Amino acid sequence: MRPTFTRIYLNNFKHNLKQIRAKLKADTKICIAVKADAYGHGAVECAKKAVEEGVDFLAIAAVSEGIELRNAGIKIPLLMLSLCNPDEVLTAVENDITPLVFDDEYIELFAEASRKAGRKEYKVHLAVDTGMGRIGCYPEEAGVFARKISESGFLKMGGICTHFAAADSLKEEDRKYTQHQFELFLSAVENVKKEGIDPGIRHCANSVLTLDQPEMHLDMCRPGIIAYGYYPGDMNREYFEKKGNAVDLKPVMAFVARVAAVRKFKKGKCISYGCTWMAHEDTNIAVLPAGYADGIFRRFNQTGEGLKVAIDGKAYPVRGRICMDQCMVDLGKNTSVKRWDEAVIFGPAESGAVVSAQEIADATGTISYEITCGVDKYRVPKVFVE
Ligand SMILES: *Cc1c(COP(=O)(O)O)cnc(C)c1O
């Protein structure tokens, strides 16, 4: 195995799922987002753990992701949150992937595929755009499309859903916007009921609303990022504690690279492309076999105080530009670091990391999601910890 890998603490994933379950009423369903290879954590392993923990649905983004889970023996409903190509629709139905639909063409494609597959009441969920501006019909159209689904002959309303644009913000205007979106969603549900159609499972709550807004749970919550151990958006551990609604989330991923070489480095020598860093005194340099093609992006060392990695619990700065496959770490006078020692670039406390993916995200102007999703699925193997 390559000396560069992620360590996936499935025990922490399980812990986070239990924290989520504890926030819900007993009959509220849970749909865990495992799209994008479970935000970089390994869709199959996370899905299996989620099934063990009694999760009801899994959310995916692509038919290929659904096939991967079905091939791994995952039997629970899979909700596909993005649209697929027309030539994938039959495959989606054959793999029992539940699509979000919201217009004539897509409804007809799935009705036709359901007919071809010999299905009668293939469940679809109606997506409603209440202000995200992405997919969905408008709330006032929900009744019409629910009728189209019911009258297609081959489909059935399995559920109705919407997605929030600014739910994880603490700004007053964003909170109002979320409330407004929620009211529009309820009006869409009413429009379906007025047609005499059962809307099925009503769901809208992403991570933050799952933790924070029980009145928005409805029939099912759809969290993602909190299952992987990161607090959503503006909210952090203290925010929930202060509200008397404490939740203990533990990051699931550690990014590890073994020291590939330790080199003595003379004062005046430069490091990496552009020679942006020069040794001002004699030092020792560790070469790590991890770079931007693995998900350790150049910007990690180009913003704020730069990137620090942990070796044996101590923090060492990365020097110079991060390369495609490698980066260099300044050990200073420390000569105890040996070749093949583990360097932890980010991770939970127990991984020995000195920074978390959240801290890297904050320092580089992005969100934890982008850090964990950015780890390359094919180059970086995963080592699972139970
Ligand atoms: C990704 C996604 C979620 C989960 O979002 P988190 O912020 O990770 O909780 C829920 N619903 C939809 C539609 C999504 O695309």
mmCIF file of C-alpha atoms and ligand atoms in Angstrom:
data_model
loop_
_atom_site.group_PDB
_atom_site.id
_atom_site.type_symbol
_atom_site.label_atom_id
_atom_site.label_comp_id
_atom_site.label_asym_id
_atom_site.label_seq_id
_atom_site.Cartn_x
_atom_site.Cartn_y
_atom_site.Cartn_z
ATOM 1 C CA MET A 1 0.000 0.000 0.000
ATOM 2 C CA ARG A 2 1.103 3.521 -0.732
ATOM 3 C CA PRO A 3 2.627 5.368 2.231
ATOM 4 C CA THR A 4 -0.187 7.916 1.854
ATOM 5 C CA PHE A 5 -3.644 7.015 3.106
ATOM 6 C CA THR A 6 -6.634 8.126 5.075
ATOM 7 C CA ARG A 7 -7.505 6.446 8.312
ATOM 8 C CA ILE A 8 -11.273 6.267 8.627
ATOM 9 C CA TYR A 9 -12.489 6.022 12.209
ATOM 10 C CA LEU A 10 -15.736 4.121 11.671
ATOM 11 C CA ASN A 11 -16.125 4.067 15.467
ATOM 12 C CA ASN A 12 -16.429 7.863 15.327
ATOM 13 C CA PHE A 13 -18.897 7.629 12.430
ATOM 14 C CA LYS A 14 -21.030 5.287 14.523
ATOM 15 C CA HIS A 15 -20.732 7.644 17.493
ATOM 16 C CA ASN A 16 -21.910 10.580 15.337
ATOM 17 C CA LEU A 17 -24.875 8.565 14.049
ATOM 18 C CA LYS A 18 -25.890 7.862 17.629
ATOM 19 C CA GLN A 19 -25.606 11.581 18.440
ATOM 20 C CA ILE A 20 -27.908 12.299 15.478
ATOM 21 C CA ARG A 21 -30.418 9.612 16.442
ATOM 22 C CA ALA A 22 -30.615 11.099 19.947
ATOM 23 C CA LYS A 23 -31.870 14.398 18.482
ATOM 24 C CA LEU A 24 -34.829 12.787 16.710
ATOM 25 C CA LYS A 25 -38.205 11.486 17.743
ATOM 26 C CA ALA A 26 -38.373 7.698 17.638
ATOM 27 C CA ASP A 27 -40.482 7.612 14.465
ATOM 28 C CA THR A 28 -38.506 10.195 12.488
ATOM 29 C CA LYS A 29 -36.593 8.515 9.702
ATOM 30 C CA ILE A 30 -32.925 9.201 8.950
ATOM 31 C CA CYS A 31 -31.364 9.522 5.522
ATOM 32 C CA ILE A 32 -27.572 9.818 5.677
ATOM 33 C CA ALA A 33 -25.879 11.467 2.711
ATOM 34 C CA VAL A 34 -23.177 9.111 1.420
ATOM 35 C CA LYS A 35 -22.797 10.902 -1.916
ATOM 36 C CA ALA A 36 -19.294 11.632 -3.199
ATOM 37 C CA ASP A 37 -17.920 8.421 -1.668
ATOM 38 C CA ALA A 38 -19.414 9.432 1.683
ATOM 39 C CA TYR A 39 -17.806 12.868 1.535
ATOM 40 C CA GLY A 40 -14.512 11.083 0.855
ATOM 41 C CA HIS A 41 -14.841 8.542 3.697
ATOM 42 C CA GLY A 42 -15.754 5.430 1.693
ATOM 43 C CA ALA A 43 -19.390 5.028 0.662
ATOM 44 C CA VAL A 44 -19.618 1.251 1.013
ATOM 45 C CA GLU A 45 -18.104 1.032 4.500
ATOM 46 C CA CYS A 46 -20.039 4.042 5.770
ATOM 47 C CA ALA A 47 -23.260 2.740 4.234
ATOM 48 C CA LYS A 48 -22.790 -0.639 5.916
ATOM 49 C CA LYS A 49 -22.183 1.058 9.256
ATOM 50 C CA ALA A 50 -25.240 3.257 8.727
ATOM 51 C CA VAL A 51 -27.407 0.216 7.982
ATOM 52 C CA GLU A 52 -26.096 -1.442 11.162
ATOM 53 C CA GLU A 53 -27.137 1.676 13.070
ATOM 54 C CA GLY A 54 -30.673 1.436 11.702
ATOM 55 C CA VAL A 55 -30.575 4.299 9.199
ATOM 56 C CA ASP A 56 -33.609 4.245 6.877
ATOM 57 C CA PHE A 57 -32.330 5.838 3.657
ATOM 58 C CA LEU A 58 -29.000 6.728 2.082
ATOM 59 C CA ALA A 59 -28.580 9.725 -0.197
ATOM 60 C CA ILE A 60 -26.431 9.526 -3.314
ATOM 61 C CA ALA A 61 -25.794 11.885 -6.198
ATOM 62 C CA ALA A 62 -25.257 9.577 -9.160
ATOM 63 C CA VAL A 63 -26.497 6.243 -10.508
ATOM 64 C CA SER A 64 -22.919 4.929 -10.408
ATOM 65 C CA GLU A 65 -22.835 5.607 -6.675
ATOM 66 C CA GLY A 66 -26.057 3.667 -6.251
ATOM 67 C CA ILE A 67 -24.739 0.708 -8.239
ATOM 68 C CA GLU A 68 -21.625 0.617 -6.072
ATOM 69 C CA LEU A 69 -23.801 0.356 -2.951
ATOM 70 C CA ARG A 70 -26.164 -2.222 -4.441
ATOM 71 C CA ASN A 71 -23.200 -4.361 -5.546
ATOM 72 C CA ALA A 72 -21.944 -4.209 -1.973
ATOM 73 C CA GLY A 73 -25.236 -5.643 -0.759
ATOM 74 C CA ILE A 74 -26.869 -2.470 0.523
ATOM 75 C CA LYS A 75 -30.623 -3.044 0.380
ATOM 76 C CA ILE A 76 -32.159 0.029 2.013
ATOM 77 C CA PRO A 77 -33.715 2.818 -0.113
ATOM 78 C CA LEU A 78 -31.291 5.047 -1.988
ATOM 79 C CA LEU A 79 -32.370 8.596 -2.693
ATOM 80 C CA MET A 80 -30.631 10.201 -5.664
ATOM 81 C CA LEU A 81 -30.305 13.926 -5.004
ATOM 82 C CA SER A 82 -29.032 14.950 -8.460
ATOM 83 C CA LEU A 83 -30.308 14.295 -11.942
ATOM 84 C CA CYS A 84 -29.052 11.485 -14.141
ATOM 85 C CA ASN A 85 -28.757 11.157 -17.884
ATOM 86 C CA PRO A 86 -31.742 9.731 -19.814
ATOM 87 C CA ASP A 87 -29.686 6.643 -20.741
ATOM 88 C CA GLU A 88 -29.157 5.904 -17.027
ATOM 89 C CA VAL A 89 -32.819 6.004 -16.029
ATOM 90 C CA LEU A 90 -33.575 2.333 -16.658
ATOM 91 C CA THR A 91 -30.417 1.305 -14.784
ATOM 92 C CA ALA A 92 -31.508 3.522 -11.911
ATOM 93 C CA VAL A 93 -34.886 1.768 -11.757
ATOM 94 C CA GLU A 94 -33.331 -1.685 -12.049
ATOM 95 C CA ASN A 95 -31.135 -0.809 -9.077
ATOM 96 C CA ASP A 96 -34.038 0.547 -7.077
ATOM 97 C CA ILE A 97 -32.673 4.062 -6.910
ATOM 98 C CA THR A 98 -35.286 6.597 -5.866
ATOM 99 C CA PRO A 99 -35.015 9.756 -7.961
ATOM 100 C CA LEU A 100 -36.023 13.304 -7.169
ATOM 101 C CA VAL A 101 -38.309 14.404 -9.989
ATOM 102 C CA PHE A 102 -39.878 17.771 -10.747
ATOM 103 C CA ASP A 103 -40.773 18.210 -14.407
ATOM 104 C CA ASP A 104 -42.710 16.496 -17.189
ATOM 105 C CA GLU A 105 -39.762 15.070 -19.056
ATOM 106 C CA TYR A 106 -38.069 13.506 -16.052
ATOM 107 C CA ILE A 107 -41.357 12.097 -14.728
ATOM 108 C CA GLU A 108 -42.059 10.551 -18.150
ATOM 109 C CA LEU A 109 -38.559 9.069 -18.366
ATOM 110 C CA PHE A 110 -39.001 7.335 -15.025
ATOM 111 C CA ALA A 111 -42.561 6.226 -15.794
ATOM 112 C CA GLU A 112 -41.344 4.655 -19.024
ATOM 113 C CA ALA A 113 -38.407 2.958 -17.269
ATOM 114 C CA SER A 114 -40.740 1.658 -14.568
ATOM 115 C CA ARG A 115 -42.997 0.204 -17.281
ATOM 116 C CA LYS A 116 -40.018 -1.411 -19.050
ATOM 117 C CA ALA A 117 -38.754 -2.865 -15.789
ATOM 118 C CA GLY A 118 -42.152 -4.364 -15.105
ATOM 119 C CA ARG A 119 -42.764 -2.154 -12.098
ATOM 120 C CA LYS A 120 -46.108 -0.637 -11.232
ATOM 121 C CA GLU A 121 -45.744 1.832 -8.436
ATOM 122 C CA TYR A 122 -42.113 2.878 -8.587
ATOM 123 C CA LYS A 123 -41.557 5.414 -5.844
ATOM 124 C CA VAL A 124 -40.214 8.852 -6.718
ATOM 125 C CA HIS A 125 -39.838 11.908 -4.526
ATOM 126 C CA LEU A 126 -41.064 15.280 -5.728
ATOM 127 C CA ALA A 127 -38.420 17.981 -5.305
ATOM 128 C CA VAL A 128 -39.668 21.489 -4.565
ATOM 129 C CA ASP A 129 -37.521 24.583 -5.087
ATOM 130 C CA THR A 130 -38.409 26.884 -2.213
ATOM 131 C CA GLY A 131 -35.405 29.155 -2.605
ATOM 132 C CA MET A 132 -32.260 27.113 -3.215
ATOM 133 C CA GLY A 133 -32.556 27.817 -6.939
ATOM 134 C CA ARG A 134 -31.259 24.405 -7.884
ATOM 135 C CA ILE A 135 -33.658 21.578 -8.704
ATOM 136 C CA GLY A 136 -37.365 21.330 -7.959
ATOM 137 C CA CYS A 137 -40.728 22.555 -9.127
ATOM 138 C CA TYR A 138 -42.121 25.731 -7.607
ATOM 139 C CA PRO A 139 -44.351 25.268 -4.548
ATOM 140 C CA GLU A 140 -47.484 26.307 -6.452
ATOM 141 C CA GLU A 141 -46.820 23.596 -9.073
ATOM 142 C CA ALA A 142 -46.428 20.758 -6.550
ATOM 143 C CA GLY A 143 -50.059 19.627 -6.831
ATOM 144 C CA VAL A 144 -49.906 19.444 -10.615
ATOM 145 C CA PHE A 145 -46.726 17.352 -10.638
ATOM 146 C CA ALA A 146 -47.939 15.086 -7.840
ATOM 147 C CA ARG A 147 -50.972 14.396 -10.027
ATOM 148 C CA LYS A 148 -48.772 13.684 -13.053
ATOM 149 C CA ILE A 149 -46.772 11.223 -10.983
ATOM 150 C CA SER A 150 -49.871 9.476 -9.650
ATOM 151 C CA GLU A 151 -51.560 9.362 -13.043
ATOM 152 C CA SER A 152 -48.497 8.171 -14.924
ATOM 153 C CA GLY A 153 -49.618 4.643 -14.213
ATOM 154 C CA PHE A 154 -46.188 3.427 -13.249
ATOM 155 C CA LEU A 155 -45.032 5.819 -10.518
ATOM 156 C CA LYS A 156 -46.063 6.708 -7.021
ATOM 157 C CA MET A 157 -45.320 9.627 -4.704
ATOM 158 C CA GLY A 158 -42.833 8.173 -2.227
ATOM 159 C CA GLY A 159 -42.064 11.537 -0.741
ATOM 160 C CA ILE A 160 -41.684 15.266 -1.138
ATOM 161 C CA CYS A 161 -38.681 17.353 -0.251
ATOM 162 C CA THR A 162 -36.897 20.659 -0.436
ATOM 163 C CA HIS A 163 -33.388 21.895 0.320
ATOM 164 C CA PHE A 164 -32.355 25.043 2.203
ATOM 165 C CA ALA A 165 -29.948 27.637 0.925
ATOM 166 C CA ALA A 166 -28.787 29.319 4.122
ATOM 167 C CA ALA A 167 -29.811 27.084 7.016
ATOM 168 C CA ASP A 168 -26.319 26.936 8.523
ATOM 169 C CA SER A 169 -25.971 30.705 8.872
ATOM 170 C CA LEU A 170 -26.515 32.615 12.100
ATOM 171 C CA LYS A 171 -27.415 35.892 10.372
ATOM 172 C CA GLU A 172 -30.891 37.127 11.129
ATOM 173 C CA GLU A 173 -31.846 37.582 7.465
ATOM 174 C CA ASP A 174 -30.703 34.031 6.659
ATOM 175 C CA ARG A 175 -32.731 32.598 9.522
ATOM 176 C CA LYS A 176 -35.782 34.427 8.166
ATOM 177 C CA TYR A 177 -35.044 33.078 4.700
ATOM 178 C CA THR A 178 -34.927 29.520 6.063
ATOM 179 C CA GLN A 179 -38.218 30.020 7.893
ATOM 180 C CA HIS A 180 -39.748 31.395 4.693
ATOM 181 C CA GLN A 181 -38.478 28.406 2.689
ATOM 182 C CA PHE A 182 -39.980 26.072 5.288
ATOM 183 C CA GLU A 183 -43.382 27.755 5.021
ATOM 184 C CA LEU A 184 -43.261 27.493 1.230
ATOM 185 C CA PHE A 185 -42.445 23.807 1.579
ATOM 186 C CA LEU A 186 -45.446 23.241 3.849
ATOM 187 C CA SER A 187 -47.618 25.056 1.289
ATOM 188 C CA ALA A 188 -46.298 22.701 -1.417
ATOM 189 C CA VAL A 189 -47.249 19.713 0.759
ATOM 190 C CA GLU A 190 -50.738 21.202 1.177
ATOM 191 C CA ASN A 191 -51.036 21.622 -2.581
ATOM 192 C CA VAL A 192 -50.359 17.915 -3.025
ATOM 193 C CA LYS A 193 -52.885 16.975 -0.343
ATOM 194 C CA LYS A 194 -55.516 19.204 -1.988
ATOM 195 C CA GLU A 195 -55.247 16.951 -5.024
ATOM 196 C CA GLY A 196 -56.207 14.082 -2.759
ATOM 197 C CA ILE A 197 -52.714 12.604 -3.083
ATOM 198 C CA ASP A 198 -50.651 11.282 -0.181
ATOM 199 C CA PRO A 199 -47.327 13.156 -0.415
ATOM 200 C CA GLY A 200 -45.440 10.318 1.277
ATOM 201 C CA ILE A 201 -42.333 11.056 3.329
ATOM 202 C CA ARG A 202 -41.892 14.810 3.888
ATOM 203 C CA HIS A 203 -38.257 15.753 4.348
ATOM 204 C CA CYS A 204 -36.174 18.907 4.290
ATOM 205 C CA ALA A 205 -33.734 18.998 7.219
ATOM 206 C CA ASN A 206 -30.019 18.955 6.379
ATOM 207 C CA SER A 207 -27.349 18.651 9.104
ATOM 208 C CA VAL A 208 -27.907 21.898 10.930
ATOM 209 C CA LEU A 209 -31.685 21.605 11.013
ATOM 210 C CA THR A 210 -31.381 18.005 12.179
ATOM 211 C CA LEU A 211 -29.481 19.215 15.237
ATOM 212 C CA ASP A 212 -31.217 22.490 15.799
ATOM 213 C CA GLN A 213 -34.783 22.675 14.468
ATOM 214 C CA PRO A 214 -36.958 19.750 15.596
ATOM 215 C CA GLU A 215 -40.069 21.384 14.087
ATOM 216 C CA MET A 216 -38.444 21.022 10.666
ATOM 217 C CA HIS A 217 -37.725 17.303 10.980
ATOM 218 C CA LEU A 218 -41.143 16.306 9.596
ATOM 219 C CA ASP A 219 -40.977 12.616 8.586
ATOM 220 C CA MET A 220 -37.256 12.311 7.816
ATOM 221 C CA CYS A 221 -33.945 14.168 8.318
ATOM 222 C CA ARG A 222 -31.223 14.195 5.688
ATOM 223 C CA PRO A 223 -27.926 15.019 7.415
ATOM 224 C CA GLY A 224 -24.501 14.595 5.870
ATOM 225 C CA ILE A 225 -21.574 16.519 7.272
ATOM 226 C CA ILE A 226 -22.379 15.944 10.958
ATOM 227 C CA ALA A 227 -22.153 12.194 10.415
ATOM 228 C CA TYR A 228 -18.535 12.746 9.376
ATOM 229 C CA GLY A 229 -17.856 14.779 12.503
ATOM 230 C CA TYR A 230 -17.924 18.432 11.473
ATOM 231 C CA TYR A 231 -20.161 21.148 12.844
ATOM 232 C CA PRO A 232 -22.217 22.782 10.098
ATOM 233 C CA GLY A 233 -21.555 26.286 8.766
ATOM 234 C CA ASP A 234 -21.489 29.025 11.407
ATOM 235 C CA MET A 235 -22.320 26.625 14.219
ATOM 236 C CA ASN A 236 -19.692 25.014 16.414
ATOM 237 C CA ARG A 237 -19.588 22.881 19.526
ATOM 238 C CA GLU A 238 -19.980 25.917 21.822
ATOM 239 C CA TYR A 239 -23.019 27.170 19.918
ATOM 240 C CA PHE A 240 -24.947 23.970 20.649
ATOM 241 C CA GLU A 241 -23.691 23.791 24.251
ATOM 242 C CA LYS A 242 -24.831 27.345 24.974
ATOM 243 C CA LYS A 243 -28.296 26.518 23.702
ATOM 244 C CA GLY A 244 -28.472 23.534 26.069
ATOM 245 C CA ASN A 245 -28.537 21.300 23.008
ATOM 246 C CA ALA A 246 -24.989 19.901 23.216
ATOM 247 C CA VAL A 247 -23.830 17.527 20.533
ATOM 248 C CA ASP A 248 -20.495 15.747 20.517
ATOM 249 C CA LEU A 249 -19.224 15.238 16.962
ATOM 250 C CA LYS A 250 -15.946 13.451 16.252
ATOM 251 C CA PRO A 251 -14.157 13.791 12.917
ATOM 252 C CA VAL A 252 -13.987 10.486 11.078
ATOM 253 C CA MET A 253 -11.082 11.044 8.666
ATOM 254 C CA ALA A 254 -7.366 11.415 9.331
ATOM 255 C CA PHE A 255 -5.006 12.060 6.431
ATOM 256 C CA VAL A 256 -1.687 10.308 6.961
ATOM 257 C CA ALA A 257 1.549 10.256 4.955
ATOM 258 C CA ARG A 258 4.652 8.348 5.977
ATOM 259 C CA VAL A 259 7.895 10.307 5.952
ATOM 260 C CA ALA A 260 9.517 9.170 2.691
ATOM 261 C CA ALA A 261 12.908 10.755 3.341
ATOM 262 C CA VAL A 262 14.664 12.839 5.988
ATOM 263 C CA ARG A 263 17.295 15.176 4.551
ATOM 264 C CA LYS A 264 19.884 17.446 6.122
ATOM 265 C CA PHE A 265 19.462 20.892 4.690
ATOM 266 C CA LYS A 266 22.108 23.642 4.598
ATOM 267 C CA LYS A 267 21.415 27.314 5.206
ATOM 268 C CA GLY A 268 20.710 29.082 1.889
ATOM 269 C CA LYS A 269 19.058 26.148 0.104
ATOM 270 C CA CYS A 270 15.601 26.566 -1.427
ATOM 271 C CA ILE A 271 12.540 24.337 -1.434
ATOM 272 C CA SER A 272 10.068 23.489 -4.203
ATOM 273 C CA TYR A 273 8.713 25.198 -7.317
ATOM 274 C CA GLY A 274 9.339 28.889 -7.512
ATOM 275 C CA CYS A 275 11.956 28.633 -4.741
ATOM 276 C CA THR A 276 9.558 30.511 -2.466
ATOM 277 C CA TRP A 277 11.262 29.327 0.730
ATOM 278 C CA MET A 278 14.932 29.388 1.648
ATOM 279 C CA ALA A 279 16.565 27.927 4.759
ATOM 280 C CA HIS A 280 17.917 30.748 6.927
ATOM 281 C CA GLU A 281 19.845 28.275 9.020
ATOM 282 C CA ASP A 282 20.824 24.632 8.813
ATOM 283 C CA THR A 283 17.794 22.444 9.287
ATOM 284 C CA ASN A 284 16.285 19.002 8.634
ATOM 285 C CA ILE A 285 13.598 18.407 6.048
ATOM 286 C CA ALA A 286 11.096 15.546 5.864
ATOM 287 C CA VAL A 287 9.675 14.720 2.448
ATOM 288 C CA LEU A 288 6.061 13.552 2.525
ATOM 289 C CA PRO A 289 4.567 11.597 -0.387
ATOM 290 C CA ALA A 290 1.355 13.660 -0.467
ATOM 291 C CA GLY A 291 0.447 16.598 -2.667
ATOM 292 C CA TYR A 292 -2.350 18.407 -4.388
ATOM 293 C CA ALA A 293 -3.289 15.414 -6.560
ATOM 294 C CA ASP A 294 -4.082 13.613 -3.303
ATOM 295 C CA GLY A 295 -6.169 16.449 -1.889
ATOM 296 C CA ILE A 296 -3.458 18.329 -0.023
ATOM 297 C CA PHE A 297 -4.019 21.480 -2.030
ATOM 298 C CA ARG A 298 -1.479 24.227 -2.705
ATOM 299 C CA ARG A 299 -3.650 26.767 -0.937
ATOM 300 C CA PHE A 300 -3.254 24.856 2.351
ATOM 301 C CA ASN A 301 0.226 26.346 2.567
ATOM 302 C CA GLN A 302 -0.513 29.666 0.879
ATOM 303 C CA THR A 303 -3.005 31.176 3.293
ATOM 304 C CA GLY A 304 -2.887 32.151 6.948
ATOM 305 C CA GLU A 305 0.075 30.721 8.808
ATOM 306 C CA GLY A 306 0.460 27.918 6.313
ATOM 307 C CA LEU A 307 0.033 24.207 6.860
ATOM 308 C CA LYS A 308 1.422 22.405 9.893
ATOM 309 C CA VAL A 309 1.601 18.637 10.059
ATOM 310 C CA ALA A 310 1.966 16.450 13.115
ATOM 311 C CA ILE A 311 4.728 13.913 13.578
ATOM 312 C CA ASP A 312 4.767 12.134 16.916
ATOM 313 C CA GLY A 313 2.333 14.723 18.282
ATOM 314 C CA LYS A 314 4.522 17.733 17.398
ATOM 315 C CA ALA A 315 3.654 20.363 14.803
ATOM 316 C CA TYR A 316 6.030 21.078 11.918
ATOM 317 C CA PRO A 317 5.519 23.645 9.152
ATOM 318 C CA VAL A 318 5.294 22.719 5.480
ATOM 319 C CA ARG A 319 7.849 24.736 3.488
ATOM 320 C CA GLY A 320 7.572 25.996 -0.068
ATOM 321 C CA ARG A 321 4.877 25.111 -2.543
ATOM 322 C CA ILE A 322 2.977 21.860 -2.230
ATOM 323 C CA CYS A 323 3.746 19.748 -5.319
ATOM 324 C CA MET A 324 1.435 17.353 -7.152
ATOM 325 C CA ASP A 325 2.638 14.280 -5.264
ATOM 326 C CA GLN A 326 4.909 15.510 -2.497
ATOM 327 C CA CYS A 327 5.475 18.239 0.042
ATOM 328 C CA MET A 328 8.342 19.156 2.353
ATOM 329 C CA VAL A 329 8.219 19.653 6.108
ATOM 330 C CA ASP A 330 10.719 21.580 8.235
ATOM 331 C CA LEU A 331 11.870 19.521 11.218
ATOM 332 C CA GLY A 332 14.254 22.230 12.454
ATOM 333 C CA LYS A 333 16.902 20.830 14.770
ATOM 334 C CA ASN A 334 14.797 17.791 15.571
ATOM 335 C CA THR A 335 16.582 14.636 14.506
ATOM 336 C CA SER A 336 14.262 12.138 16.207
ATOM 337 C CA VAL A 337 11.927 11.928 13.188
ATOM 338 C CA LYS A 338 12.734 8.838 11.150
ATOM 339 C CA ARG A 339 11.941 7.699 7.674
ATOM 340 C CA TRP A 340 8.491 5.960 7.546
ATOM 341 C CA ASP A 341 7.267 7.744 10.665
ATOM 342 C CA GLU A 342 3.646 8.781 10.271
ATOM 343 C CA ALA A 343 2.887 12.419 9.564
ATOM 344 C CA VAL A 344 -0.741 13.354 10.170
ATOM 345 C CA ILE A 345 -1.923 16.234 8.020
ATOM 346 C CA PHE A 346 -5.390 16.498 9.531
ATOM 347 C CA GLY A 347 -7.677 14.368 11.607
ATOM 348 C CA PRO A 348 -9.473 13.819 14.915
ATOM 349 C CA ALA A 349 -7.661 14.121 18.231
ATOM 350 C CA GLU A 350 -6.895 10.405 18.499
ATOM 351 C CA SER A 351 -5.072 10.412 15.155
ATOM 352 C CA GLY A 352 -2.347 12.606 16.664
ATOM 353 C CA ALA A 353 -3.197 15.461 14.297
ATOM 354 C CA VAL A 354 -2.503 19.034 15.328
ATOM 355 C CA VAL A 355 -5.092 20.480 12.952
ATOM 356 C CA SER A 356 -8.533 19.358 11.870
ATOM 357 C CA ALA A 357 -10.043 19.523 8.392
ATOM 358 C CA GLN A 358 -12.283 22.237 9.853
ATOM 359 C CA GLU A 359 -9.287 24.377 10.778
ATOM 360 C CA ILE A 360 -7.745 23.938 7.337
ATOM 361 C CA ALA A 361 -11.091 24.874 5.795
ATOM 362 C CA ASP A 362 -11.430 27.977 7.971
ATOM 363 C CA ALA A 363 -7.871 29.066 7.189
ATOM 364 C CA THR A 364 -8.267 28.564 3.440
ATOM 365 C CA GLY A 365 -11.695 30.076 2.893
ATOM 366 C CA THR A 366 -13.672 26.906 2.325
ATOM 367 C CA ILE A 367 -15.783 24.337 4.167
ATOM 368 C CA SER A 368 -14.861 21.009 5.753
ATOM 369 C CA TYR A 369 -16.852 19.223 3.006
ATOM 370 C CA GLU A 370 -14.421 20.386 0.338
ATOM 371 C CA ILE A 371 -11.397 19.163 2.298
ATOM 372 C CA THR A 372 -12.646 15.608 2.818
ATOM 373 C CA CYS A 373 -14.271 15.338 -0.642
ATOM 374 C CA GLY A 374 -11.005 16.584 -2.131
ATOM 375 C CA VAL A 375 -9.054 13.489 -1.092
ATOM 376 C CA ASP A 376 -8.488 11.527 -4.277
ATOM 377 C CA LYS A 377 -10.447 8.288 -4.210
ATOM 378 C CA TYR A 378 -8.067 6.324 -6.439
ATOM 379 C CA ARG A 379 -4.680 7.544 -5.251
ATOM 380 C CA VAL A 380 -5.328 7.557 -1.520
ATOM 381 C CA PRO A 381 -6.307 4.196 -0.021
ATOM 382 C CA LYS A 382 -8.438 4.046 3.098
ATOM 383 C CA VAL A 383 -7.597 2.153 6.261
ATOM 384 C CA PHE A 384 -10.694 1.525 8.330
ATOM 385 C CA VAL A 385 -10.658 1.573 12.118
ATOM 386 C CA GLU A 386 -13.621 -0.133 13.758
HETATM 387 C C1 LIG B 1 -25.817 17.027 0.430
HETATM 388 C C2 LIG B 1 -27.240 17.234 0.754
HETATM 389 C C3 LIG B 1 -27.704 17.076 2.071
HETATM 390 C C4 LIG B 1 -26.782 16.904 3.254
HETATM 391 O O1 LIG B 1 -26.214 18.174 3.528
HETATM 392 P P1 LIG B 1 -25.314 18.451 4.834
HETATM 393 O O2 LIG B 1 -25.081 19.905 4.802
HETATM 394 O O3 LIG B 1 -24.061 17.653 4.651
HETATM 395 O O4 LIG B 1 -26.110 18.006 5.990
HETATM 396 C C5 LIG B 1 -29.070 17.119 2.281
HETATM 397 N N1 LIG B 1 -29.925 17.345 1.255
HETATM 398 C C6 LIG B 1 -29.509 17.542 -0.006
HETATM 399 C C7 LIG B 1 -30.502 17.806 -1.074
HETATM 400 C C8 LIG B 1 -28.150 17.528 -0.298
HETATM 401 O O5 LIG B 1 -27.755 17.751 -1.553
#
